[in-house]
Amino acid sequence: MLKALADKYERKEFLDGDPSWFMHQVEGDTNRELLAFIASSLSYGSRRQFMPKIQFILDASHGDVTHWLLSGRYRYDIPDDGQCFYRLYSRHHMHNFLRALAEMVREYGSIKAYITPLSRQIGGGGESALTAIKTITAWFAEHGSVGVIPKDTTSSCKRLCMFLRWMVRDHSPVDLGLWADIIDKRTLIIPLDTHVMQEANRLGLIHTHTTSMATALKLTDKLRETFPDDPLKGDFALFGVGISE
C-alpha cells in the first residue's frame, strides 16, 4: 500500500497547491535553493495563509532571491518594525532570519557551500541529513536569529527536514536533488508534523504522539524497511493515506 501510494502521489501534479511549487518558479540553483529554504521556513499552519506570504517573497524578489538578499532589498520589503508578518513570525523575526541568511550567502555563496565543509567537521563525511540540520541550526543560533529556525535538533525540525528532502532527493518530479552529491538520501529524515504522526500511528508504523526528533528518526527507520534506498519516498505515501481516506 505504501509503495502504491508513493507512486501515485509523487507526480508533477503534487506541486499544485504545495509550497514546493515555488522553488520551481525561479531560475538558477542558488535562487531555487534560497527560495526553497524561505518557503519551507514559512510552511506551517494553513496553506491558504502561508502560501500568499511565500508568493510575496517571490514577487518582492522578482525571482532573483540571491540579489534581493545580498542587496539588502529585503529590509525595505519587510521592515524591522515589530508588526506581524505571519502568525508567530513578526517582521522583526523575519528581518533577523533574512539577515542571517544573507550573511551566510555573502560569506559562502550558498547554503550548500556552507554545509559541505562544516557538516564534515560536525558529524561525519557530509553524508548525514541530521548533521546538515545541526549545521544549519547552529548558524542561525549564532547569528542572532531565533524563532524561525529551531535553535537545535530537540524538536522534529519538520520544516528543515522538508527542505532537505527538496534539496537531496533526485530523479523526482517534485524534489530538486541539488544536494544529491553532498548528502546521501538514505539519511533523510521524515518531516514530522501532526498529520504525518497521526497517519503513521493509524498504520501501526509508530506508537507515540510526541513530535520530536527521536520520533521522526524512529518513523524514518520504519519507512526505510519499505524504501531502503529512499525512505522519504514514504513521505508521499503518508500524505496520500490522508488524502485517499
mmCIF file of C-alpha atoms in Angstrom:
data_model
loop_
_atom_site.group_PDB
_atom_site.id
_atom_site.type_symbol
_atom_site.label_atom_id
_atom_site.label_comp_id
_atom_site.label_asym_id
_atom_site.label_seq_id
_atom_site.Cartn_x
_atom_site.Cartn_y
_atom_site.Cartn_z
ATOM 1 C CA MET A 1 0.000 0.000 0.000
ATOM 2 C CA LEU A 2 2.787 2.401 0.896
ATOM 3 C CA LYS A 3 4.565 1.761 -2.387
ATOM 4 C CA ALA A 4 1.372 2.205 -4.399
ATOM 5 C CA LEU A 5 0.503 5.475 -2.664
ATOM 6 C CA ALA A 6 4.037 6.821 -3.032
ATOM 7 C CA ASP A 7 3.974 6.134 -6.766
ATOM 8 C CA LYS A 8 0.509 7.664 -7.058
ATOM 9 C CA TYR A 9 1.356 10.946 -5.332
ATOM 10 C CA GLU A 10 4.970 11.594 -6.309
ATOM 11 C CA ARG A 11 3.960 13.216 -9.568
ATOM 12 C CA LYS A 12 4.251 16.673 -11.067
ATOM 13 C CA GLU A 13 0.637 17.324 -10.077
ATOM 14 C CA PHE A 14 1.716 17.129 -6.425
ATOM 15 C CA LEU A 15 3.235 20.598 -6.842
ATOM 16 C CA ASP A 16 -0.173 22.239 -7.303
ATOM 17 C CA GLY A 17 -1.025 23.930 -4.022
ATOM 18 C CA ASP A 18 2.156 22.685 -2.322
ATOM 19 C CA PRO A 19 4.931 25.031 -1.085
ATOM 20 C CA SER A 20 7.457 23.062 -3.160
ATOM 21 C CA TRP A 21 5.841 24.706 -6.214
ATOM 22 C CA PHE A 22 7.657 27.986 -5.555
ATOM 23 C CA MET A 23 11.199 26.663 -5.974
ATOM 24 C CA HIS A 24 10.261 25.566 -9.490
ATOM 25 C CA GLN A 25 9.303 29.126 -10.442
ATOM 26 C CA VAL A 26 12.809 30.646 -10.372
ATOM 27 C CA GLU A 27 15.967 30.081 -12.381
ATOM 28 C CA GLY A 28 19.435 29.186 -11.129
ATOM 29 C CA ASP A 29 20.434 26.697 -8.455
ATOM 30 C CA THR A 30 21.138 29.304 -5.772
ATOM 31 C CA ASN A 31 17.827 31.087 -6.319
ATOM 32 C CA ARG A 32 15.976 27.770 -6.166
ATOM 33 C CA GLU A 33 17.829 26.782 -3.006
ATOM 34 C CA LEU A 34 17.172 30.087 -1.257
ATOM 35 C CA LEU A 35 13.508 30.323 -2.195
ATOM 36 C CA ALA A 36 13.043 26.702 -1.128
ATOM 37 C CA PHE A 37 14.655 27.482 2.231
ATOM 38 C CA ILE A 38 12.455 30.533 2.822
ATOM 39 C CA ALA A 39 9.340 28.697 1.605
ATOM 40 C CA SER A 40 9.961 25.718 3.879
ATOM 41 C CA SER A 41 10.561 28.036 6.834
ATOM 42 C CA LEU A 42 7.145 29.651 6.327
ATOM 43 C CA SER A 43 5.290 26.375 5.733
ATOM 44 C CA TYR A 44 3.220 25.813 8.846
ATOM 45 C CA GLY A 45 -0.419 26.327 9.662
ATOM 46 C CA SER A 46 -2.964 26.842 6.907
ATOM 47 C CA ARG A 47 -1.740 26.710 3.310
ATOM 48 C CA ARG A 48 -4.289 29.375 2.446
ATOM 49 C CA GLN A 49 -2.490 31.673 4.876
ATOM 50 C CA PHE A 50 1.204 30.873 4.359
ATOM 51 C CA MET A 51 1.230 30.391 0.572
ATOM 52 C CA PRO A 52 0.479 34.120 -0.043
ATOM 53 C CA LYS A 53 3.405 35.007 2.241
ATOM 54 C CA ILE A 54 5.763 32.910 0.118
ATOM 55 C CA GLN A 55 4.261 34.465 -3.001
ATOM 56 C CA PHE A 56 5.032 37.878 -1.504
ATOM 57 C CA ILE A 57 8.721 36.917 -1.243
ATOM 58 C CA LEU A 58 8.717 35.636 -4.829
ATOM 59 C CA ASP A 59 7.083 38.857 -6.083
ATOM 60 C CA ALA A 60 9.278 41.169 -3.990
ATOM 61 C CA SER A 61 12.462 39.496 -5.229
ATOM 62 C CA HIS A 62 11.254 39.312 -8.853
ATOM 63 C CA GLY A 63 12.560 35.743 -8.848
ATOM 64 C CA ASP A 64 16.143 36.775 -8.035
ATOM 65 C CA VAL A 65 16.226 35.884 -4.345
ATOM 66 C CA THR A 66 20.026 35.990 -4.234
ATOM 67 C CA HIS A 67 20.163 39.647 -5.322
ATOM 68 C CA TRP A 68 17.186 40.512 -3.096
ATOM 69 C CA LEU A 69 19.094 39.259 -0.064
ATOM 70 C CA LEU A 70 22.604 40.485 -0.901
ATOM 71 C CA SER A 71 21.441 43.939 -1.972
ATOM 72 C CA GLY A 72 19.569 44.378 1.314
ATOM 73 C CA ARG A 73 16.313 44.986 -0.533
ATOM 74 C CA TYR A 74 14.548 42.662 1.923
ATOM 75 C CA ARG A 75 14.950 45.399 4.568
ATOM 76 C CA TYR A 76 12.576 47.650 2.642
ATOM 77 C CA ASP A 77 10.079 44.960 1.722
ATOM 78 C CA ILE A 78 9.990 43.521 5.247
ATOM 79 C CA PRO A 79 10.883 46.423 7.574
ATOM 80 C CA ASP A 80 12.098 45.677 11.091
ATOM 81 C CA ASP A 81 9.094 47.299 12.768
ATOM 82 C CA GLY A 82 7.850 44.506 15.024
ATOM 83 C CA GLN A 83 4.499 44.093 13.285
ATOM 84 C CA CYS A 84 3.182 40.634 12.466
ATOM 85 C CA PHE A 85 4.382 39.019 9.261
ATOM 86 C CA TYR A 86 2.764 35.594 9.620
ATOM 87 C CA ARG A 87 1.324 34.070 12.781
ATOM 88 C CA LEU A 88 4.190 33.637 15.285
ATOM 89 C CA TYR A 89 6.667 35.388 12.976
ATOM 90 C CA SER A 90 6.896 39.131 13.445
ATOM 91 C CA ARG A 91 8.645 41.292 10.879
ATOM 92 C CA HIS A 92 11.471 41.521 13.410
ATOM 93 C CA HIS A 93 11.811 37.712 13.372
ATOM 94 C CA MET A 94 11.778 37.683 9.570
ATOM 95 C CA HIS A 95 14.251 40.560 9.363
ATOM 96 C CA ASN A 96 16.759 38.735 11.586
ATOM 97 C CA PHE A 97 16.170 35.460 9.725
ATOM 98 C CA LEU A 98 16.792 37.044 6.317
ATOM 99 C CA ARG A 99 19.780 38.997 7.623
ATOM 100 C CA ALA A 100 21.413 35.800 8.931
ATOM 101 C CA LEU A 101 20.648 34.034 5.648
ATOM 102 C CA ALA A 102 22.123 36.926 3.658
ATOM 103 C CA GLU A 103 25.284 36.801 5.778
ATOM 104 C CA MET A 104 25.647 33.094 5.030
ATOM 105 C CA VAL A 105 25.243 33.629 1.291
ATOM 106 C CA ARG A 106 27.618 36.588 1.321
ATOM 107 C CA GLU A 107 30.304 34.570 3.101
ATOM 108 C CA TYR A 108 29.877 31.174 1.415
ATOM 109 C CA GLY A 109 27.915 31.812 -1.787
ATOM 110 C CA SER A 110 25.062 29.421 -0.974
ATOM 111 C CA ILE A 111 23.631 27.250 1.776
ATOM 112 C CA LYS A 112 25.099 24.205 0.055
ATOM 113 C CA ALA A 113 28.582 25.729 0.081
ATOM 114 C CA TYR A 114 28.207 26.451 3.805
ATOM 115 C CA ILE A 115 27.004 22.916 4.533
ATOM 116 C CA THR A 116 29.636 20.992 2.602
ATOM 117 C CA PRO A 117 32.809 21.519 4.682
ATOM 118 C CA LEU A 118 31.185 22.199 8.052
ATOM 119 C CA SER A 119 28.953 19.126 8.031
ATOM 120 C CA ARG A 120 32.089 17.019 7.783
ATOM 121 C CA GLN A 121 33.549 18.734 10.839
ATOM 122 C CA ILE A 122 30.412 18.296 12.942
ATOM 123 C CA GLY A 123 29.444 14.769 12.176
ATOM 124 C CA GLY A 124 30.969 12.604 9.534
ATOM 125 C CA GLY A 125 31.595 12.848 5.860
ATOM 126 C CA GLY A 126 28.960 15.351 4.905
ATOM 127 C CA GLU A 127 26.586 12.459 4.171
ATOM 128 C CA SER A 128 24.119 12.792 7.054
ATOM 129 C CA ALA A 129 20.927 14.839 6.909
ATOM 130 C CA LEU A 130 20.939 15.150 10.702
ATOM 131 C CA THR A 131 24.434 16.619 10.555
ATOM 132 C CA ALA A 132 23.263 19.140 7.954
ATOM 133 C CA ILE A 133 20.354 20.158 10.186
ATOM 134 C CA LYS A 134 22.711 20.639 13.136
ATOM 135 C CA THR A 135 24.951 22.768 10.926
ATOM 136 C CA ILE A 136 22.077 24.983 9.769
ATOM 137 C CA THR A 137 20.570 25.460 13.225
ATOM 138 C CA ALA A 138 23.997 26.358 14.613
ATOM 139 C CA TRP A 139 24.459 29.162 12.075
ATOM 140 C CA PHE A 140 21.149 30.863 12.829
ATOM 141 C CA ALA A 141 21.532 30.457 16.601
ATOM 142 C CA GLU A 142 24.986 32.035 16.424
ATOM 143 C CA HIS A 143 23.818 34.896 14.181
ATOM 144 C CA GLY A 144 21.015 36.245 16.318
ATOM 145 C CA SER A 145 18.071 34.669 14.518
ATOM 146 C CA VAL A 146 15.568 32.972 16.804
ATOM 147 C CA GLY A 147 12.016 31.811 16.267
ATOM 148 C CA VAL A 148 12.123 30.886 12.583
ATOM 149 C CA ILE A 149 14.846 28.226 12.550
ATOM 150 C CA PRO A 150 14.955 25.852 15.561
ATOM 151 C CA LYS A 151 17.885 26.505 17.886
ATOM 152 C CA ASP A 152 18.821 22.789 17.952
ATOM 153 C CA THR A 153 17.551 19.342 16.964
ATOM 154 C CA THR A 154 15.463 18.650 20.070
ATOM 155 C CA SER A 155 12.266 19.213 18.093
ATOM 156 C CA SER A 156 11.427 17.266 14.935
ATOM 157 C CA CYS A 157 12.733 20.184 12.792
ATOM 158 C CA LYS A 158 9.915 19.364 10.372
ATOM 159 C CA ARG A 159 10.490 22.274 8.006
ATOM 160 C CA LEU A 160 14.250 21.726 7.785
ATOM 161 C CA CYS A 161 13.654 18.036 7.091
ATOM 162 C CA MET A 162 11.246 19.029 4.323
ATOM 163 C CA PHE A 163 13.780 21.473 2.881
ATOM 164 C CA LEU A 164 16.414 18.734 2.819
ATOM 165 C CA ARG A 165 14.005 16.388 1.086
ATOM 166 C CA TRP A 166 13.554 19.006 -1.626
ATOM 167 C CA MET A 167 17.301 19.551 -1.953
ATOM 168 C CA VAL A 168 18.592 15.964 -1.749
ATOM 169 C CA ARG A 169 16.116 13.604 -3.422
ATOM 170 C CA ASP A 170 16.920 13.305 -7.112
ATOM 171 C CA HIS A 171 15.073 11.824 -10.101
ATOM 172 C CA SER A 172 11.830 13.259 -8.723
ATOM 173 C CA PRO A 173 9.174 15.430 -10.411
ATOM 174 C CA VAL A 174 8.803 17.265 -7.096
ATOM 175 C CA ASP A 175 12.186 17.408 -5.343
ATOM 176 C CA LEU A 176 15.149 19.199 -6.917
ATOM 177 C CA GLY A 177 18.113 16.996 -5.992
ATOM 178 C CA LEU A 178 20.541 19.949 -5.950
ATOM 179 C CA TRP A 179 22.392 18.489 -2.949
ATOM 180 C CA ALA A 180 22.376 14.850 -4.045
ATOM 181 C CA ASP A 181 26.151 14.965 -4.335
ATOM 182 C CA ILE A 182 26.775 16.022 -0.721
ATOM 183 C CA ILE A 183 24.068 14.236 1.298
ATOM 184 C CA ASP A 184 23.001 10.621 0.958
ATOM 185 C CA LYS A 185 19.200 10.495 0.531
ATOM 186 C CA ARG A 186 19.153 7.308 2.614
ATOM 187 C CA THR A 187 19.922 9.528 5.638
ATOM 188 C CA LEU A 188 16.997 11.925 5.103
ATOM 189 C CA ILE A 189 14.521 12.279 7.993
ATOM 190 C CA ILE A 190 10.746 12.335 7.632
ATOM 191 C CA PRO A 191 9.235 15.833 8.007
ATOM 192 C CA LEU A 192 7.141 15.008 11.057
ATOM 193 C CA ASP A 193 4.021 17.028 11.791
ATOM 194 C CA THR A 194 0.720 16.190 13.481
ATOM 195 C CA HIS A 195 -0.868 14.857 10.290
ATOM 196 C CA VAL A 196 2.037 12.552 9.420
ATOM 197 C CA MET A 197 2.260 11.312 13.009
ATOM 198 C CA GLN A 198 -1.483 10.613 13.085
ATOM 199 C CA GLU A 199 -1.376 8.575 9.881
ATOM 200 C CA ALA A 200 1.784 6.725 10.947
ATOM 201 C CA ASN A 201 0.138 5.751 14.239
ATOM 202 C CA ARG A 202 -3.025 4.642 12.454
ATOM 203 C CA LEU A 203 -0.938 2.354 10.231
ATOM 204 C CA GLY A 204 1.000 0.985 13.197
ATOM 205 C CA LEU A 205 4.339 2.343 11.977
ATOM 206 C CA ILE A 206 4.909 4.131 15.292
ATOM 207 C CA HIS A 207 3.150 4.143 18.650
ATOM 208 C CA THR A 208 3.698 7.609 20.072
ATOM 209 C CA HIS A 209 2.205 11.072 19.808
ATOM 210 C CA THR A 210 5.345 13.039 20.613
ATOM 211 C CA THR A 211 6.618 15.171 17.724
ATOM 212 C CA SER A 212 10.324 15.017 18.492
ATOM 213 C CA MET A 213 13.447 14.281 16.513
ATOM 214 C CA ALA A 214 13.590 10.877 18.221
ATOM 215 C CA THR A 215 10.100 10.069 16.882
ATOM 216 C CA ALA A 216 10.997 11.336 13.408
ATOM 217 C CA LEU A 217 14.064 9.066 13.363
ATOM 218 C CA LYS A 218 12.027 6.050 14.506
ATOM 219 C CA LEU A 219 9.405 6.619 11.811
ATOM 220 C CA THR A 220 12.110 7.080 9.187
ATOM 221 C CA ASP A 221 13.622 3.755 10.236
ATOM 222 C CA LYS A 222 10.227 2.087 9.697
ATOM 223 C CA LEU A 223 9.863 3.683 6.255
ATOM 224 C CA ARG A 224 13.373 2.505 5.409
ATOM 225 C CA GLU A 225 12.095 -1.083 5.730
ATOM 226 C CA THR A 226 9.814 -0.436 2.736
ATOM 227 C CA PHE A 227 12.013 2.086 0.908
ATOM 228 C CA PRO A 228 15.597 1.110 1.887
ATOM 229 C CA ASP A 229 17.330 3.334 -0.660
ATOM 230 C CA ASP A 230 14.940 6.274 -0.430
ATOM 231 C CA PRO A 231 12.984 6.367 2.867
ATOM 232 C CA LEU A 232 11.386 9.739 2.184
ATOM 233 C CA LYS A 233 9.503 8.355 -0.749
ATOM 234 C CA GLY A 234 7.317 7.266 2.137
ATOM 235 C CA ASP A 235 6.528 10.922 2.829
ATOM 236 C CA PHE A 236 4.370 10.936 -0.302
ATOM 237 C CA ALA A 237 2.699 7.709 0.850
ATOM 238 C CA LEU A 238 1.717 9.117 4.254
ATOM 239 C CA PHE A 239 0.428 12.252 2.538
ATOM 240 C CA GLY A 240 -1.571 10.009 0.225
ATOM 241 C CA VAL A 241 -3.078 7.975 3.073
ATOM 242 C CA GLY A 242 -4.740 11.085 4.461
ATOM 243 C CA ILE A 243 -5.926 12.284 1.055
ATOM 244 C CA SER A 244 -7.210 8.855 -0.035
ATOM 245 C CA GLU A 245 -9.166 8.059 3.132
#
